[in-house]
């Protein structure tokens, strides 16, 4: 899958890129949310994984903007720290999942596999003969 990663921590980004690319995903990484949003507008991503606390634009703002541009977008929050109210706010704004750093990489990859399965199922349904847009 094509994944957009946004985090102001370069080491965290590099760690995620290594793990996700080893699992067969393609990653585009950004430390500045504004640049990431530009890339989102110019490319097609299956998933966005964003940090929560960043300068310029926080993860909830990124989530809201992406979901405004594409209500079906799959956005995962990977927060340096978070409490239940933050996780609830993320989910209420359309986050697919919420992880606290350091994210359990196996759990993150399983979450991505679930998203990939959803995308595949949706593509199969839409490609079925007789499918009508209602």
Tab-separated table of C-alpha atoms in Angstrom, residues 2 10 14 17 37 49-50 71 93 123:
chain	number	residue	atom	x	y	z
A	2	UNK	CA	0.997	3.628	-0.424
A	10	UNK	CA	12.941	12.088	12.080
A	14	UNK	CA	12.876	6.393	9.812
A	17	UNK	CA	9.628	3.594	7.131
A	37	UNK	CA	-0.773	18.045	2.853
A	49	UNK	CA	-0.154	7.839	9.604
A	50	UNK	CA	0.349	11.074	11.513
A	71	UNK	CA	-14.233	11.292	3.630
A	93	UNK	CA	-13.040	12.965	13.925
A	123	UNK	CA	-12.558	-2.938	-5.340
